[in-house]
Amino acid sequence: MKFRRLMAVMVKELRQMRRDRITLAMIVGIPVMQLLLFGYAINTNLRDLSAGIADQSRTAASRALVMDIVATGVVTPTKEAATPQELVQAMRRGEISIGVVIPPDYERRRAEGREAVQIFVDGSDNAVQSAAAQLAQMPLDGSSSPLATRTISVVGFYNPQRRSAVNIVPGLIGVILTMTMVLFTGVAIVRERERGNMELLIATPVSSAELMIGKVLPYVAIGFVQTTVVLALGMWLFQVPLGGSLLHVYIAACLLIVANLTLGLLISTGAKSQFQAMQMTFFIFLPSILLSGFMFPFAGMPKVVQWIAEALPLTHFLRLIRGVMLRGASLWELWADVLALLAFTAVMMTAAILRFRKRLD
């Protein structure tokens, strides 16, 4: 082995790496991204959960209790209700994560050491259940007496047994569709260029819009197949419930599939090779899985990070799929996330069409 020849190969590789901007960005970008995500964005301590309050007592003691609950920082009251049923309906629509019910005879129940307060919790998110348990340990009389803590009870909805599979399997549909759909179309245009098929496309009367849409549609069927496989196995192996409409599940899946496919097309129009397209896909997939609420609680992230996460299709799909499958909600009740996915798709498809030029570089 000649040292000079070895050095020549090493220098050549470094120069080639320097010319590859995507690879150069990955060298610095991945460590920085992971440091920021794990050090700043991800926080397992839940704060400011949206909460509904049904104060049927309307006394000074009940108002003091509400202020004590808010002072913990775990919840932020966003809805007032007259009855517990209104809280349940708001929770089903995804408007609140926690509901606090204070009965009319709150003071008498507390004095007798009986159940004086009920905390409703959305069991479709295990992290929220843990936060509710933290509130249940708060004494009602300012002391640490066990008698005082027993007067608060937690009522879990949609997953009272706290089985992890019930939360994970619906989210896995979105994770798998994000990983595969973006990658499939991420290499679509680049593959045509590398195989020399772009000349044939240039010679045809196919417009940019027709080419983009034609690239997307075949993969929609593949996405439905993947959705069906995960759903069937989840229900068969893990007894994951289907509380809402199966049609709405597939509509939600279709919204995510198309959104991810158009994102992949946009990546494909900017990548110079299939390897670059895969690298850029990884840049999208890592924040999606970490910031969407699939692995870590969404409510524990800083507000700035939550705003960034709102731009990710997986964030909205997780709300849709958990709302439909676990809480039995309809897509009409979750219209905000439906509109977000439709808007994302329109923006990505328009950008991909504008970037694409039916000619060789």
PDB file of N, CA, C and O in Angstrom, residues 291-327:
ATOM      1  N   LEU A 291     -41.343  15.200  16.792  1.00  0.00           N
ATOM      2  CA  LEU A 291     -42.099  16.387  17.169  1.00  0.00           C
ATOM      3  C   LEU A 291     -43.606  16.248  17.010  1.00  0.00           C
ATOM      4  O   LEU A 291     -44.352  17.108  17.485  1.00  0.00           O
ATOM      5  N   SER A 292     -44.061  15.208  16.361  1.00  0.00           N
ATOM      6  CA  SER A 292     -45.488  15.094  16.054  1.00  0.00           C
ATOM      7  C   SER A 292     -46.337  14.688  17.248  1.00  0.00           C
ATOM      8  O   SER A 292     -47.560  14.822  17.225  1.00  0.00           O
ATOM      9  N   GLY A 293     -45.706  14.174  18.298  1.00  0.00           N
ATOM     10  CA  GLY A 293     -46.453  13.646  19.428  1.00  0.00           C
ATOM     11  C   GLY A 293     -46.534  12.141  19.434  1.00  0.00           C
ATOM     12  O   GLY A 293     -47.193  11.555  20.299  1.00  0.00           O
ATOM     13  N   PHE A 294     -45.860  11.485  18.497  1.00  0.00           N
ATOM     14  CA  PHE A 294     -45.886  10.027  18.455  1.00  0.00           C
ATOM     15  C   PHE A 294     -45.034   9.417  19.563  1.00  0.00           C
ATOM     16  O   PHE A 294     -45.475   8.509  20.272  1.00  0.00           O
ATOM     17  N   MET A 295     -43.812   9.914  19.730  1.00  0.00           N
ATOM     18  CA  MET A 295     -42.898   9.356  20.722  1.00  0.00           C
ATOM     19  C   MET A 295     -42.893  10.153  22.019  1.00  0.00           C
ATOM     20  O   MET A 295     -42.772   9.580  23.097  1.00  0.00           O
ATOM     21  N   PHE A 296     -43.003  11.474  21.900  1.00  0.00           N
ATOM     22  CA  PHE A 296     -42.902  12.343  23.060  1.00  0.00           C
ATOM     23  C   PHE A 296     -44.144  13.225  23.125  1.00  0.00           C
ATOM     24  O   PHE A 296     -44.711  13.575  22.086  1.00  0.00           O
ATOM     25  N   PRO A 297     -44.566  13.605  24.332  1.00  0.00           N
ATOM     26  CA  PRO A 297     -45.803  14.396  24.459  1.00  0.00           C
ATOM     27  C   PRO A 297     -45.691  15.746  23.776  1.00  0.00           C
ATOM     28  O   PRO A 297     -44.739  16.496  23.994  1.00  0.00           O
ATOM     29  N   PHE A 298     -46.679  16.044  22.957  1.00  0.00           N
ATOM     30  CA  PHE A 298     -46.696  17.295  22.208  1.00  0.00           C
ATOM     31  C   PHE A 298     -46.819  18.490  23.146  1.00  0.00           C
ATOM     32  O   PHE A 298     -46.193  19.534  22.932  1.00  0.00           O
ATOM     33  N   ALA A 299     -47.609  18.330  24.210  1.00  0.00           N
ATOM     34  CA  ALA A 299     -47.847  19.446  25.120  1.00  0.00           C
ATOM     35  C   ALA A 299     -46.614  19.827  25.929  1.00  0.00           C
ATOM     36  O   ALA A 299     -46.554  20.917  26.493  1.00  0.00           O
ATOM     37  N   GLY A 300     -45.615  18.944  25.985  1.00  0.00           N
ATOM     38  CA  GLY A 300     -44.411  19.255  26.751  1.00  0.00           C
ATOM     39  C   GLY A 300     -43.389  20.052  25.985  1.00  0.00           C
ATOM     40  O   GLY A 300     -42.376  20.471  26.553  1.00  0.00           O
ATOM     41  N   MET A 301     -43.627  20.294  24.705  1.00  0.00           N
ATOM     42  CA  MET A 301     -42.664  21.011  23.886  1.00  0.00           C
ATOM     43  C   MET A 301     -42.857  22.516  24.016  1.00  0.00           C
ATOM     44  O   MET A 301     -43.966  22.989  24.256  1.00  0.00           O
ATOM     45  N   PRO A 302     -41.791  23.292  23.841  1.00  0.00           N
ATOM     46  CA  PRO A 302     -41.921  24.755  23.844  1.00  0.00           C
ATOM     47  C   PRO A 302     -42.857  25.217  22.729  1.00  0.00           C
ATOM     48  O   PRO A 302     -43.022  24.531  21.710  1.00  0.00           O
ATOM     49  N   LYS A 303     -43.457  26.375  22.910  1.00  0.00           N
ATOM     50  CA  LYS A 303     -44.434  26.872  21.947  1.00  0.00           C
ATOM     51  C   LYS A 303     -43.838  27.031  20.554  1.00  0.00           C
ATOM     52  O   LYS A 303     -44.492  26.722  19.546  1.00  0.00           O
ATOM     53  N   VAL A 304     -42.599  27.499  20.487  1.00  0.00           N
ATOM     54  CA  VAL A 304     -41.969  27.679  19.175  1.00  0.00           C
ATOM     55  C   VAL A 304     -41.863  26.344  18.443  1.00  0.00           C
ATOM     56  O   VAL A 304     -42.120  26.249  17.241  1.00  0.00           O
ATOM     57  N   VAL A 305     -41.495  25.307  19.171  1.00  0.00           N
ATOM     58  CA  VAL A 305     -41.379  23.982  18.570  1.00  0.00           C
ATOM     59  C   VAL A 305     -42.750  23.453  18.176  1.00  0.00           C
ATOM     60  O   VAL A 305     -42.897  22.785  17.141  1.00  0.00           O
ATOM     61  N   GLN A 306     -43.759  23.735  18.963  1.00  0.00           N
ATOM     62  CA  GLN A 306     -45.107  23.317  18.605  1.00  0.00           C
ATOM     63  C   GLN A 306     -45.555  23.967  17.310  1.00  0.00           C
ATOM     64  O   GLN A 306     -46.230  23.333  16.483  1.00  0.00           O
ATOM     65  N   TRP A 307     -45.187  25.226  17.107  1.00  0.00           N
ATOM     66  CA  TRP A 307     -45.533  25.895  15.844  1.00  0.00           C
ATOM     67  C   TRP A 307     -44.846  25.205  14.666  1.00  0.00           C
ATOM     68  O   TRP A 307     -45.449  25.045  13.601  1.00  0.00           O
ATOM     69  N   ILE A 308     -43.596  24.802  14.852  1.00  0.00           N
ATOM     70  CA  ILE A 308     -42.892  24.071  13.786  1.00  0.00           C
ATOM     71  C   ILE A 308     -43.569  22.735  13.528  1.00  0.00           C
ATOM     72  O   ILE A 308     -43.756  22.321  12.377  1.00  0.00           O
ATOM     73  N   ALA A 309     -43.951  22.046  14.610  1.00  0.00           N
ATOM     74  CA  ALA A 309     -44.593  20.740  14.468  1.00  0.00           C
ATOM     75  C   ALA A 309     -45.932  20.836  13.755  1.00  0.00           C
ATOM     76  O   ALA A 309     -46.359  19.874  13.097  1.00  0.00           O
ATOM     77  N   GLU A 310     -46.602  21.997  13.855  1.00  0.00           N
ATOM     78  CA  GLU A 310     -47.885  22.163  13.165  1.00  0.00           C
ATOM     79  C   GLU A 310     -47.718  22.138  11.649  1.00  0.00           C
ATOM     80  O   GLU A 310     -48.688  21.927  10.919  1.00  0.00           O
ATOM     81  N   ALA A 311     -46.498  22.359  11.168  1.00  0.00           N
ATOM     82  CA  ALA A 311     -46.243  22.317   9.727  1.00  0.00           C
ATOM     83  C   ALA A 311     -45.975  20.905   9.224  1.00  0.00           C
ATOM     84  O   ALA A 311     -45.786  20.716   8.014  1.00  0.00           O
ATOM     85  N   LEU A 312     -45.963  19.915  10.111  1.00  0.00           N
ATOM     86  CA  LEU A 312     -45.693  18.530   9.727  1.00  0.00           C
ATOM     87  C   LEU A 312     -46.998  17.765   9.551  1.00  0.00           C
ATOM     88  O   LEU A 312     -47.861  17.801  10.431  1.00  0.00           O
ATOM     89  N   PRO A 313     -47.185  17.068   8.445  1.00  0.00           N
ATOM     90  CA  PRO A 313     -48.439  16.333   8.232  1.00  0.00           C
ATOM     91  C   PRO A 313     -48.717  15.280   9.306  1.00  0.00           C
ATOM     92  O   PRO A 313     -49.877  15.059   9.676  1.00  0.00           O
ATOM     93  N   LEU A 314     -47.677  14.637   9.824  1.00  0.00           N
ATOM     94  CA  LEU A 314     -47.882  13.578  10.799  1.00  0.00           C
ATOM     95  C   LEU A 314     -48.534  14.112  12.069  1.00  0.00           C
ATOM     96  O   LEU A 314     -49.318  13.400  12.712  1.00  0.00           O
ATOM     97  N   THR A 315     -48.244  15.338  12.456  1.00  0.00           N
ATOM     98  CA  THR A 315     -48.850  15.929  13.649  1.00  0.00           C
ATOM     99  C   THR A 315     -50.367  15.940  13.534  1.00  0.00           C
ATOM    100  O   THR A 315     -51.090  15.533  14.457  1.00  0.00           O
ATOM    101  N   HIS A 316     -50.871  16.385  12.399  1.00  0.00           N
ATOM    102  CA  HIS A 316     -52.316  16.473  12.212  1.00  0.00           C
ATOM    103  C   HIS A 316     -52.945  15.093  12.023  1.00  0.00           C
ATOM    104  O   HIS A 316     -54.067  14.854  12.473  1.00  0.00           O
ATOM    105  N   PHE A 317     -52.214  14.189  11.375  1.00  0.00           N
ATOM    106  CA  PHE A 317     -52.775  12.850  11.194  1.00  0.00           C
ATOM    107  C   PHE A 317     -52.925  12.124  12.523  1.00  0.00           C
ATOM    108  O   PHE A 317     -53.911  11.408  12.734  1.00  0.00           O
ATOM    109  N   LEU A 318     -51.967  12.288  13.418  1.00  0.00           N
ATOM    110  CA  LEU A 318     -52.071  11.628  14.721  1.00  0.00           C
ATOM    111  C   LEU A 318     -53.319  12.089  15.464  1.00  0.00           C
ATOM    112  O   LEU A 318     -53.996  11.290  16.115  1.00  0.00           O
ATOM    113  N   ARG A 319     -53.639  13.365  15.377  1.00  0.00           N
ATOM    114  CA  ARG A 319     -54.856  13.846  16.013  1.00  0.00           C
ATOM    115  C   ARG A 319     -56.090  13.238  15.362  1.00  0.00           C
ATOM    116  O   ARG A 319     -57.047  12.869  16.044  1.00  0.00           O
ATOM    117  N   LEU A 320     -56.047  13.127  14.032  1.00  0.00           N
ATOM    118  CA  LEU A 320     -57.194  12.563  13.327  1.00  0.00           C
ATOM    119  C   LEU A 320     -57.379  11.083  13.649  1.00  0.00           C
ATOM    120  O   LEU A 320     -58.481  10.653  14.007  1.00  0.00           O
ATOM    121  N   ILE A 321     -56.319  10.305  13.532  1.00  0.00           N
ATOM    122  CA  ILE A 321     -56.454   8.858  13.671  1.00  0.00           C
ATOM    123  C   ILE A 321     -56.786   8.469  15.104  1.00  0.00           C
ATOM    124  O   ILE A 321     -57.582   7.551  15.354  1.00  0.00           O
ATOM    125  N   ARG A 322     -56.192   9.142  16.085  1.00  0.00           N
ATOM    126  CA  ARG A 322     -56.526   8.852  17.473  1.00  0.00           C
ATOM    127  C   ARG A 322     -57.929   9.323  17.814  1.00  0.00           C
ATOM    128  O   ARG A 322     -58.647   8.675  18.584  1.00  0.00           O
ATOM    129  N   GLY A 323     -58.325  10.437  17.215  1.00  0.00           N
ATOM    130  CA  GLY A 323     -59.679  10.922  17.461  1.00  0.00           C
ATOM    131  C   GLY A 323     -60.732   9.981  16.898  1.00  0.00           C
ATOM    132  O   GLY A 323     -61.739   9.700  17.553  1.00  0.00           O
ATOM    133  N   VAL A 324     -60.493   9.473  15.688  1.00  0.00           N
ATOM    134  CA  VAL A 324     -61.473   8.590  15.050  1.00  0.00           C
ATOM    135  C   VAL A 324     -61.447   7.195  15.665  1.00  0.00           C
ATOM    136  O   VAL A 324     -62.490   6.656  16.054  1.00  0.00           O
ATOM    137  N   MET A 325     -60.263   6.599  15.768  1.00  0.00           N
ATOM    138  CA  MET A 325     -60.173   5.212  16.228  1.00  0.00           C
ATOM    139  C   MET A 325     -60.424   5.062  17.724  1.00  0.00           C
ATOM    140  O   MET A 325     -61.109   4.128  18.153  1.00  0.00           O
ATOM    141  N   LEU A 326     -59.877   5.945  18.529  1.00  0.00           N
ATOM    142  CA  LEU A 326     -59.923   5.753  19.975  1.00  0.00           C
ATOM    143  C   LEU A 326     -61.065   6.524  20.638  1.00  0.00           C
ATOM    144  O   LEU A 326     -61.669   6.021  21.586  1.00  0.00           O
ATOM    145  N   ARG A 327     -61.342   7.736  20.158  1.00  0.00           N
ATOM    146  CA  ARG A 327     -62.384   8.530  20.806  1.00  0.00           C
ATOM    147  C   ARG A 327     -63.719   8.472  20.085  1.00  0.00           C
ATOM    148  O   ARG A 327     -64.709   8.999  20.575  1.00  0.00           O
TER     149      ARG A 327
END
